[in-house]
Coordinates of C-alpha atoms and ligand atoms in Angstrom, one line a residue:
M1 CA 67.0 137.3 200.3
G2 CA 68.0 134.3 197.6
R3 CA 68.1 135.5 194.0
A4 CA 65.5 133.9 191.8
Y5 CA 64.6 134.3 187.4
K6 CA 62.4 136.8 186.0
V7 CA 61.1 135.1 183.7
E8 CA 58.6 137.0 181.0
G9 CA 56.1 134.7 178.9
G10 CA 54.6 134.7 175.4
W11 CA 58.0 134.5 173.2
R12 CA 58.6 131.8 171.5
L13 CA 62.3 130.3 171.4
K14 CA 64.0 130.6 168.0
G15 CA 67.8 130.0 166.7
R16 CA 70.1 127.8 167.8
V17 CA 71.9 126.1 171.2
K18 CA 74.4 124.1 171.9
V19 CA 74.6 121.5 174.5
S20 CA 77.4 121.7 177.0
G21 CA 79.3 118.6 178.3
A22 CA 77.2 115.7 180.2
K23 CA 77.1 116.6 184.2
N24 CA 76.3 112.7 185.3
A25 CA 79.2 111.5 182.6
A26 CA 81.4 114.3 184.1
L27 CA 81.6 113.8 187.9
P28 CA 82.3 109.8 187.6
L29 CA 85.5 110.8 185.3
M30 CA 86.4 112.8 187.4
A31 CA 86.5 110.0 189.9
S32 CA 88.4 108.2 187.4
S33 CA 91.3 110.4 187.4
L34 CA 91.9 108.9 191.7
L35 CA 93.1 105.7 189.5
V36 CA 96.0 107.0 187.8
E37 CA 98.8 108.5 188.9
K38 CA 100.0 110.9 185.8
P39 CA 97.6 113.7 184.7
V40 CA 94.5 112.8 182.8
V41 CA 92.0 115.9 180.9
L42 CA 88.7 115.9 180.5
E43 CA 87.0 117.5 177.1
N44 CA 83.4 119.2 177.0
I45 CA 83.0 119.2 180.7
P46 CA 80.0 121.4 181.9
R47 CA 80.9 124.9 183.8
V48 CA 78.0 123.7 186.6
R49 CA 77.8 124.3 190.1
D50 CA 78.8 120.1 191.2
V51 CA 81.6 120.0 188.7
K52 CA 83.1 123.1 191.0
T53 CA 82.1 120.9 194.0
F54 CA 83.4 117.6 192.9
S55 CA 87.1 119.4 192.6
L56 CA 86.7 121.1 195.8
L57 CA 86.1 117.6 197.0
L58 CA 89.6 115.6 194.6
E59 CA 91.2 118.6 195.5
G60 CA 90.7 117.6 199.5
M61 CA 92.2 114.6 198.8
G62 CA 95.4 116.2 196.9
V63 CA 94.6 115.8 193.9
K64 CA 95.4 118.9 191.8
Y65 CA 93.2 120.1 189.1
E66 CA 93.5 123.3 186.4
W67 CA 91.1 124.4 183.6
I68 CA 93.4 124.9 180.3
S69 CA 90.7 126.4 178.8
P70 CA 87.2 127.0 179.5
S71 CA 85.5 123.6 179.5
T72 CA 89.1 121.6 179.6
L73 CA 90.2 120.2 183.2
K74 CA 93.4 118.6 184.0
L75 CA 92.9 116.8 187.4
D76 CA 96.5 115.4 188.8
A77 CA 96.2 112.3 191.2
S78 CA 99.7 111.9 191.3
T79 CA 99.8 113.8 194.7
L80 CA 96.8 112.2 196.6
K81 CA 97.1 112.1 200.0
E82 CA 93.6 111.8 201.6
V83 CA 90.6 109.2 201.4
K84 CA 88.3 112.0 203.0
A85 CA 85.5 112.6 201.6
P86 CA 83.9 115.2 204.0
H87 CA 80.4 115.8 204.7
E88 CA 79.6 119.4 203.5
L89 CA 80.7 118.3 200.2
V90 CA 78.8 115.1 199.7
R91 CA 75.6 117.0 201.2
A92 CA 75.9 119.5 198.7
M93 CA 76.2 117.0 195.9
R94 CA 75.7 113.2 196.1
A95 CA 77.6 112.3 193.6
G96 CA 80.7 112.9 195.9
I97 CA 80.3 108.8 196.8
L98 CA 80.9 108.4 193.5
V99 CA 84.7 108.9 195.0
L100 CA 84.2 105.6 197.6
G101 CA 85.0 103.1 194.2
P102 CA 88.1 104.5 192.8
L103 CA 89.6 104.7 196.6
V104 CA 89.1 101.9 197.9
G105 CA 90.2 100.5 194.6
R106 CA 93.7 102.3 194.5
M107 CA 94.0 103.5 197.8
G108 CA 92.6 100.3 199.7
E109 CA 91.2 103.0 201.9
A110 CA 88.0 105.1 201.9
Q111 CA 85.9 107.3 204.3
V112 CA 83.2 108.6 203.1
S113 CA 80.0 110.4 204.0
F114 CA 76.9 108.5 203.8
P115 CA 74.6 110.5 201.6
G116 CA 71.6 111.2 203.5
G117 CA 68.2 111.2 201.1
C118 CA 67.3 113.9 199.5
A119 CA 64.0 115.8 198.0
I120 CA 63.4 113.6 195.3
G121 CA 63.8 110.7 197.4
A122 CA 65.5 108.4 200.1
R123 CA 68.4 107.1 197.4
P124 CA 70.0 104.3 199.2
V125 CA 73.7 103.2 198.0
D126 CA 72.7 99.5 200.0
Q127 CA 73.9 98.3 196.3
H128 CA 77.7 100.7 196.6
L129 CA 78.7 98.9 199.1
K130 CA 77.5 95.3 198.7
G131 CA 79.1 95.5 195.2
L132 CA 82.9 96.1 197.8
E133 CA 81.7 93.8 200.1
L134 CA 81.4 91.3 197.7
L135 CA 85.1 92.8 196.3
G136 CA 86.0 91.9 199.7
A137 CA 86.2 95.5 201.5
E138 CA 85.6 96.0 204.8
I139 CA 82.3 98.3 204.8
K140 CA 81.5 99.6 208.8
V141 CA 79.3 102.7 208.6
E142 CA 80.4 105.0 211.8
R143 CA 78.8 108.9 212.8
G144 CA 78.1 109.1 209.5
Y145 CA 80.6 108.0 206.9
I146 CA 81.3 105.0 205.4
Y147 CA 84.7 103.6 206.1
A148 CA 86.0 100.6 204.0
K149 CA 89.4 98.9 203.9
A150 CA 89.9 96.0 201.1
K151 CA 94.2 94.0 201.3
K152 CA 93.3 93.3 197.7
L153 CA 90.3 93.3 195.6
K154 CA 89.5 89.9 194.2
G155 CA 86.9 90.0 191.4
T156 CA 83.6 88.3 191.9
R157 CA 80.2 88.0 190.4
I158 CA 78.4 90.8 191.7
Y159 CA 74.4 91.0 190.9
L160 CA 72.1 94.4 191.5
D161 CA 68.9 94.7 193.0
V162 CA 68.2 97.8 190.7
P163 CA 70.5 98.9 187.7
T164 CA 71.9 101.8 189.8
V165 CA 74.0 104.6 187.7
T166 CA 76.4 105.7 190.1
G167 CA 76.5 101.9 191.9
T168 CA 77.8 100.5 188.2
E169 CA 80.5 103.3 188.0
N170 CA 81.9 102.7 191.3
L171 CA 81.4 99.0 191.1
L172 CA 83.1 99.3 187.9
M173 CA 86.2 101.5 189.2
A174 CA 86.9 99.1 192.4
S175 CA 87.5 96.4 190.6
V176 CA 89.8 97.4 187.9
F177 CA 92.4 96.5 190.0
A178 CA 91.1 94.0 191.5
E179 CA 92.5 90.7 191.0
G180 CA 91.2 88.0 188.4
E181 CA 87.7 88.4 186.5
T182 CA 84.7 90.6 188.2
V183 CA 81.0 90.4 187.0
I184 CA 78.6 93.1 187.5
E185 CA 75.2 91.4 187.1
N186 CA 72.2 93.8 186.3
A187 CA 74.4 96.9 185.2
A188 CA 72.9 99.5 184.5
L189 CA 72.5 100.9 180.6
E190 CA 73.4 104.3 180.9
P191 CA 75.7 106.5 177.9
E192 CA 77.0 107.8 180.9
V193 CA 78.3 104.1 182.3
V194 CA 79.2 103.7 178.4
D195 CA 81.0 107.0 178.1
L196 CA 83.3 106.2 181.8
V197 CA 84.0 102.6 180.6
K198 CA 85.2 104.0 177.4
A199 CA 87.4 106.1 179.2
L200 CA 88.6 103.8 181.4
K201 CA 89.8 101.4 178.0
E202 CA 91.2 104.1 177.1
M203 CA 93.5 104.5 180.1
G204 CA 93.9 100.7 179.9
A205 CA 91.2 98.6 181.5
E206 CA 90.1 95.4 180.1
I207 CA 86.1 95.7 180.1
E208 CA 83.9 93.9 178.0
G209 CA 79.5 94.6 177.9
E210 CA 79.4 98.1 179.0
G211 CA 75.8 99.2 177.3
T212 CA 74.7 95.4 178.7
P213 CA 73.1 94.4 181.7
T214 CA 76.5 91.8 182.2
I215 CA 80.0 94.1 182.5
R216 CA 82.8 91.9 182.8
V217 CA 86.3 93.4 184.0
R218 CA 89.3 91.9 184.4
G219 CA 91.6 93.8 186.5
V220 CA 94.5 95.4 185.5
K221 CA 97.7 96.3 187.3
E222 CA 98.4 99.7 186.8
L223 CA 96.3 102.5 184.4
R224 CA 97.4 105.1 181.9
P225 CA 96.3 109.1 181.4
I226 CA 94.1 109.9 178.5
T227 CA 92.6 113.2 177.1
H228 CA 88.9 112.0 177.2
R229 CA 86.4 113.5 175.1
V230 CA 82.9 113.6 177.9
I231 CA 79.7 112.6 176.0
P232 CA 76.6 115.8 174.6
D233 CA 74.3 116.0 178.5
R234 CA 71.1 114.2 176.7
I235 CA 69.5 116.0 179.6
E236 CA 69.9 119.3 178.9
G237 CA 69.6 119.1 175.5
G238 CA 66.3 117.5 176.1
T239 CA 65.0 120.2 177.8
F240 CA 66.3 122.5 175.4
L241 CA 64.0 120.4 173.1
I242 CA 60.6 120.3 174.7
A243 CA 61.4 124.0 175.4
S244 CA 61.0 124.8 172.3
A245 CA 58.0 122.5 172.0
L246 CA 56.6 124.7 174.7
T247 CA 57.5 128.1 172.6
K248 CA 56.2 127.0 169.8
G249 CA 59.5 127.7 168.8
N250 CA 62.1 126.7 166.1
V251 CA 65.3 125.7 167.6
L252 CA 68.7 123.5 166.1
V253 CA 69.7 122.1 168.7
E254 CA 73.7 121.4 168.3
D255 CA 75.9 118.9 169.7
I256 CA 73.2 116.4 170.3
E257 CA 73.2 112.8 170.5
V258 CA 70.0 111.5 169.3
G259 CA 70.4 107.9 169.8
H260 CA 70.3 109.1 173.3
L261 CA 67.1 110.5 173.7
E262 CA 65.3 107.5 171.4
A263 CA 62.4 107.8 174.3
L264 CA 61.8 111.3 174.6
I265 CA 62.1 111.7 170.9
S266 CA 59.9 109.4 170.0
K267 CA 56.7 110.7 173.1
L268 CA 57.4 114.7 171.4
E269 CA 56.8 113.0 168.2
E270 CA 53.2 111.3 169.5
A271 CA 52.8 114.8 171.2
G272 CA 52.7 116.4 168.6
V273 CA 55.9 118.1 167.8
I274 CA 58.2 118.1 164.5
L275 CA 61.8 117.5 164.6
H276 CA 64.4 117.1 161.7
K277 CA 67.8 115.9 162.3
E278 CA 70.2 118.1 160.4
N279 CA 73.9 118.2 159.9
Q280 CA 74.8 119.5 163.4
G281 CA 71.8 118.5 165.6
L282 CA 68.1 118.6 166.0
R283 CA 66.0 120.9 164.6
V284 CA 62.6 120.8 166.8
S285 CA 59.6 122.9 165.7
S286 CA 55.6 122.3 166.8
Y287 CA 52.9 124.5 165.7
S288 CA 50.1 123.7 167.1
R289 CA 49.2 122.5 170.7
P290 CA 50.7 119.2 171.8
K291 CA 48.7 116.0 171.8
A292 CA 48.5 114.4 175.0
V293 CA 50.6 111.6 175.6
D294 CA 51.4 109.2 178.3
V295 CA 54.6 108.8 179.8
R296 CA 56.4 106.9 181.8
T297 CA 59.8 106.6 183.6
A298 CA 62.6 104.0 183.6
P299 CA 66.2 102.9 183.0
Y300 CA 67.8 104.2 180.0
P301 CA 67.1 103.0 177.6
G302 CA 63.4 103.8 179.5
F303 CA 61.9 107.8 179.0
P304 CA 64.6 109.3 181.8
T305 CA 63.6 110.4 185.7
D306 CA 65.8 113.2 184.7
L307 CA 63.0 114.5 181.7
Q308 CA 59.7 114.0 183.6
P309 CA 59.8 117.8 185.1
Q310 CA 60.1 119.1 181.8
F311 CA 57.6 117.3 180.1
M312 CA 55.3 117.5 182.3
V313 CA 55.4 121.1 181.7
L314 CA 54.6 120.2 177.8
M315 CA 51.9 118.0 179.0
S316 CA 50.6 120.8 181.4
L317 CA 49.4 122.5 178.3
A318 CA 48.4 119.7 175.9
Q319 CA 45.4 118.6 174.2
G320 CA 43.6 115.6 176.8
L321 CA 44.4 114.1 179.8
S322 CA 47.7 112.2 180.5
V323 CA 49.5 110.2 182.8
I324 CA 52.6 110.4 184.2
T325 CA 54.5 107.1 186.4
E326 CA 57.5 108.4 187.7
T327 CA 59.1 104.5 188.4
I328 CA 62.5 105.4 189.6
F329 CA 62.7 108.0 192.5
E330 CA 59.3 107.9 194.9
N331 CA 59.0 112.2 195.7
R332 CA 60.0 113.0 192.2
F333 CA 56.8 115.0 191.8
L334 CA 57.6 118.1 194.8
H335 CA 57.3 120.1 190.8
V336 CA 53.9 119.4 191.1
N337 CA 51.9 122.0 193.4
E338 CA 53.9 124.8 191.8
L339 CA 52.6 124.0 188.1
N340 CA 49.8 124.5 190.4
R341 CA 49.6 127.2 191.2
L342 CA 50.8 128.6 187.0
G343 CA 47.1 127.3 186.7
A344 CA 48.3 123.9 185.8
K345 CA 45.7 121.2 186.7
I346 CA 48.0 118.0 188.5
K347 CA 46.9 115.7 191.1
V348 CA 49.1 113.2 191.9
Q349 CA 47.8 109.8 193.4
G350 CA 50.7 107.3 194.2
Q351 CA 52.9 107.0 192.0
N352 CA 51.2 108.5 189.1
A353 CA 50.6 112.4 188.3
I354 CA 47.1 113.0 186.1
I355 CA 47.3 115.8 184.2
E356 CA 44.5 117.5 182.8
G357 CA 45.7 120.1 179.8
V358 CA 44.9 123.7 179.7
P359 CA 45.2 126.3 177.1
H360 CA 47.1 128.5 178.8
L361 CA 49.7 128.9 182.4
T362 CA 49.6 132.1 184.0
G363 CA 52.9 133.9 186.0
A364 CA 53.7 133.6 189.8
P365 CA 56.2 132.9 192.2
V366 CA 57.4 129.9 192.8
M367 CA 60.0 127.5 194.9
S368 CA 61.9 124.7 192.9
T369 CA 62.7 121.9 195.6
D370 CA 66.2 120.4 193.1
L371 CA 67.6 120.5 190.0
R372 CA 65.6 119.1 186.9
A373 CA 62.1 120.5 188.8
S374 CA 63.8 123.6 188.4
A375 CA 64.5 123.9 185.1
A376 CA 60.7 122.8 184.4
L377 CA 59.8 125.7 186.4
V378 CA 62.0 128.2 184.4
L379 CA 60.1 126.2 181.6
A380 CA 56.5 127.1 182.8
G381 CA 57.7 130.6 182.9
L382 CA 58.1 130.7 179.8
V383 CA 55.0 130.2 178.2
A384 CA 53.0 131.2 181.3
E385 CA 50.9 134.4 180.7
G386 CA 52.7 138.0 182.3
E387 CA 55.7 137.0 184.8
T388 CA 57.0 134.4 186.5
L389 CA 59.9 134.6 189.8
V390 CA 61.2 131.6 190.1
G391 CA 63.0 130.8 193.1
G392 CA 65.5 128.5 194.6
I393 CA 68.1 128.9 191.6
D394 CA 70.8 127.9 193.5
H395 CA 69.6 123.9 192.4
L396 CA 69.5 124.6 189.0
E397 CA 73.1 125.7 188.7
R398 CA 74.0 122.8 190.0
G399 CA 73.4 120.9 186.9
Y400 CA 72.7 124.1 183.7
D401 CA 75.6 125.3 182.4
D402 CA 74.6 128.5 181.7
F403 CA 71.1 127.9 181.1
K404 CA 69.6 131.2 181.5
G405 CA 72.7 132.8 179.0
K406 CA 71.5 130.0 176.2
L407 CA 67.7 131.1 176.5
R408 CA 68.0 134.5 176.4
E409 CA 70.6 134.1 173.3
L410 CA 67.2 131.3 172.0
G411 CA 64.8 134.9 172.4
A412 CA 63.6 134.5 175.9
R413 CA 62.5 137.2 178.5
I414 CA 65.2 135.6 181.2
E415 CA 67.0 137.6 184.3
E416 CA 67.8 136.9 187.8
V417 CA 66.8 139.0 190.6
E418 CA 67.1 139.5 194.1
I419 CA 63.7 138.6 195.8
D420 CA 62.8 137.9 199.7
E421 CA 62.5 134.1 200.7
N422 CA 60.9 134.4 203.4
H423 CA 57.5 135.8 201.0
Ligands
LIG1 N1 69.0 102.8 194.6 C1 68.5 101.5 195.6 N2 69.7 101.1 196.3 C2 71.2 101.2 195.6 C3 71.1 102.0 194.6 C4 70.1 103.5 194.1 O1 67.7 100.9 196.1 O2 72.3 101.5 196.7 C5 67.4 103.1 193.8 C6 67.2 104.5 194.1 O3 66.7 104.6 195.1 C7 66.6 104.8 193.1 C8 67.3 103.8 191.6 O4 67.5 102.8 192.8 O5 65.5 104.2 193.2 C9 67.6 104.6 190.8 O6 68.8 105.6 191.2 P1 70.2 104.8 190.9 O7 71.2 104.7 191.8 O8 70.4 105.0 189.7 O9 70.7 106.9 190.5 P2 72.1 107.6 191.0 O10 73.3 107.1 190.7 O11 72.1 108.3 192.1 C10 71.6 108.8 189.0 C11 71.9 109.9 188.6 C12 70.4 111.1 189.0 C13 69.6 110.6 188.3 C14 69.5 109.2 188.4 C15 68.6 108.3 187.5 C16 74.2 111.1 189.0 C17 75.6 111.4 189.3 N3 72.3 111.3 189.0 O12 72.0 108.9 189.9 O13 70.1 112.8 187.8 O14 68.2 110.8 188.2 O15 71.1 108.1 187.9 O16 68.6 108.2 186.5 O17 74.5 109.9 187.6 C18 70.8 114.8 188.2 O18 70.9 115.1 187.7 O19 68.4 115.6 188.0 C19 69.8 113.5 188.6 C20 69.1 113.1 189.7

């Protein structure tokens, strides 16, 4: 048996919804607590499973964690004793690799399970390892584990072949204590990287250039504890914007950072969706069938790969033909077959999905393959005629804070049911 969401299509979303803190900012920030010998307090942490898994990972290393409010987490790494990130936890969450940089930076040693591929692609970590080696760490890969050791890291120039998000974050956390200056070239520009740097600077790290391709870090001796508020989750916010547009709803998305969503917002506007900035957030309304627009995913500030599956649902119902090009992950079209089961007309050719808009989708049982695909299938269920059963919702719960509850508040008919996954 497995759990599924039963979604009854055809209800317009109305009302207001608050975006939670960003999962992909929260995880590196949690990892940064390893760099401090006193308790760090993180506010606006989303209650999602990856955060839970990361807490367990840190706890296994001797870090004490405590929820001091429903969204405030205190992490105390003064009792850090283990430098190992075991396979069971890294397998459940690739972001476990984020402990590598801070452990080598503070302890001079780390043992982290080598993250394998996942449904959306191979996802190598060669740039993380190359950077650490350039900083002076000795790296070995044995029996599925990365072993890193360094007496003292030394500042250097690291050119990243790709602007990897977690790679940039790992190298930033490794270099805060490195002797002299470290320069990371072709660094990731994502807001989550900038949020991490903001916190590291509050702790006393000397960093400049975050949000640009060249980040400079000047090593310091120690860092001090801080209280830091995590930025809003732009992917969750974007998911609600798309959901509202899809159902021809009228929703105020609160606590959204509009500046982080320019690429999505301009594509929604091109598609004919109406967006208005209001004091508390962004209002989205839509009255007509969307127009077909082409989208190409790219590193920030380009269109986020993490919103590609959700946007594809909107294009499935658009007037005309659109092409979505996925340039970040080689296998992030696993939702296509499931959307086609609901009546969408999508063909994949290499890194392009060619979508012929249809007037309506019809409900059916579908299966999620990864986090963002599962959100896309729920969105499709909101507009498909009749009932859609979305299986594999464990994926969804890894990264969306109370998705079902928030959708219900907006008037969606969605409930959790047990299903027999063998049928
Ligand atoms: N890459 C390499 N070598 C490396 C690292 C990355 O070739 O050493 C390649 C990847 O294969 C990929 C590209 O570089 O083609 C970008 O990958 P990146 O490393 O930036 O991805 P990530 O850091 O593993 C983060 C998010 C993902 C998000 C991507 C892209 C976290 C914890 N995860 O992953 O989030 O899709 O950036 O924006 O921050 C999600 O939340 O659903 C999710 C998958």
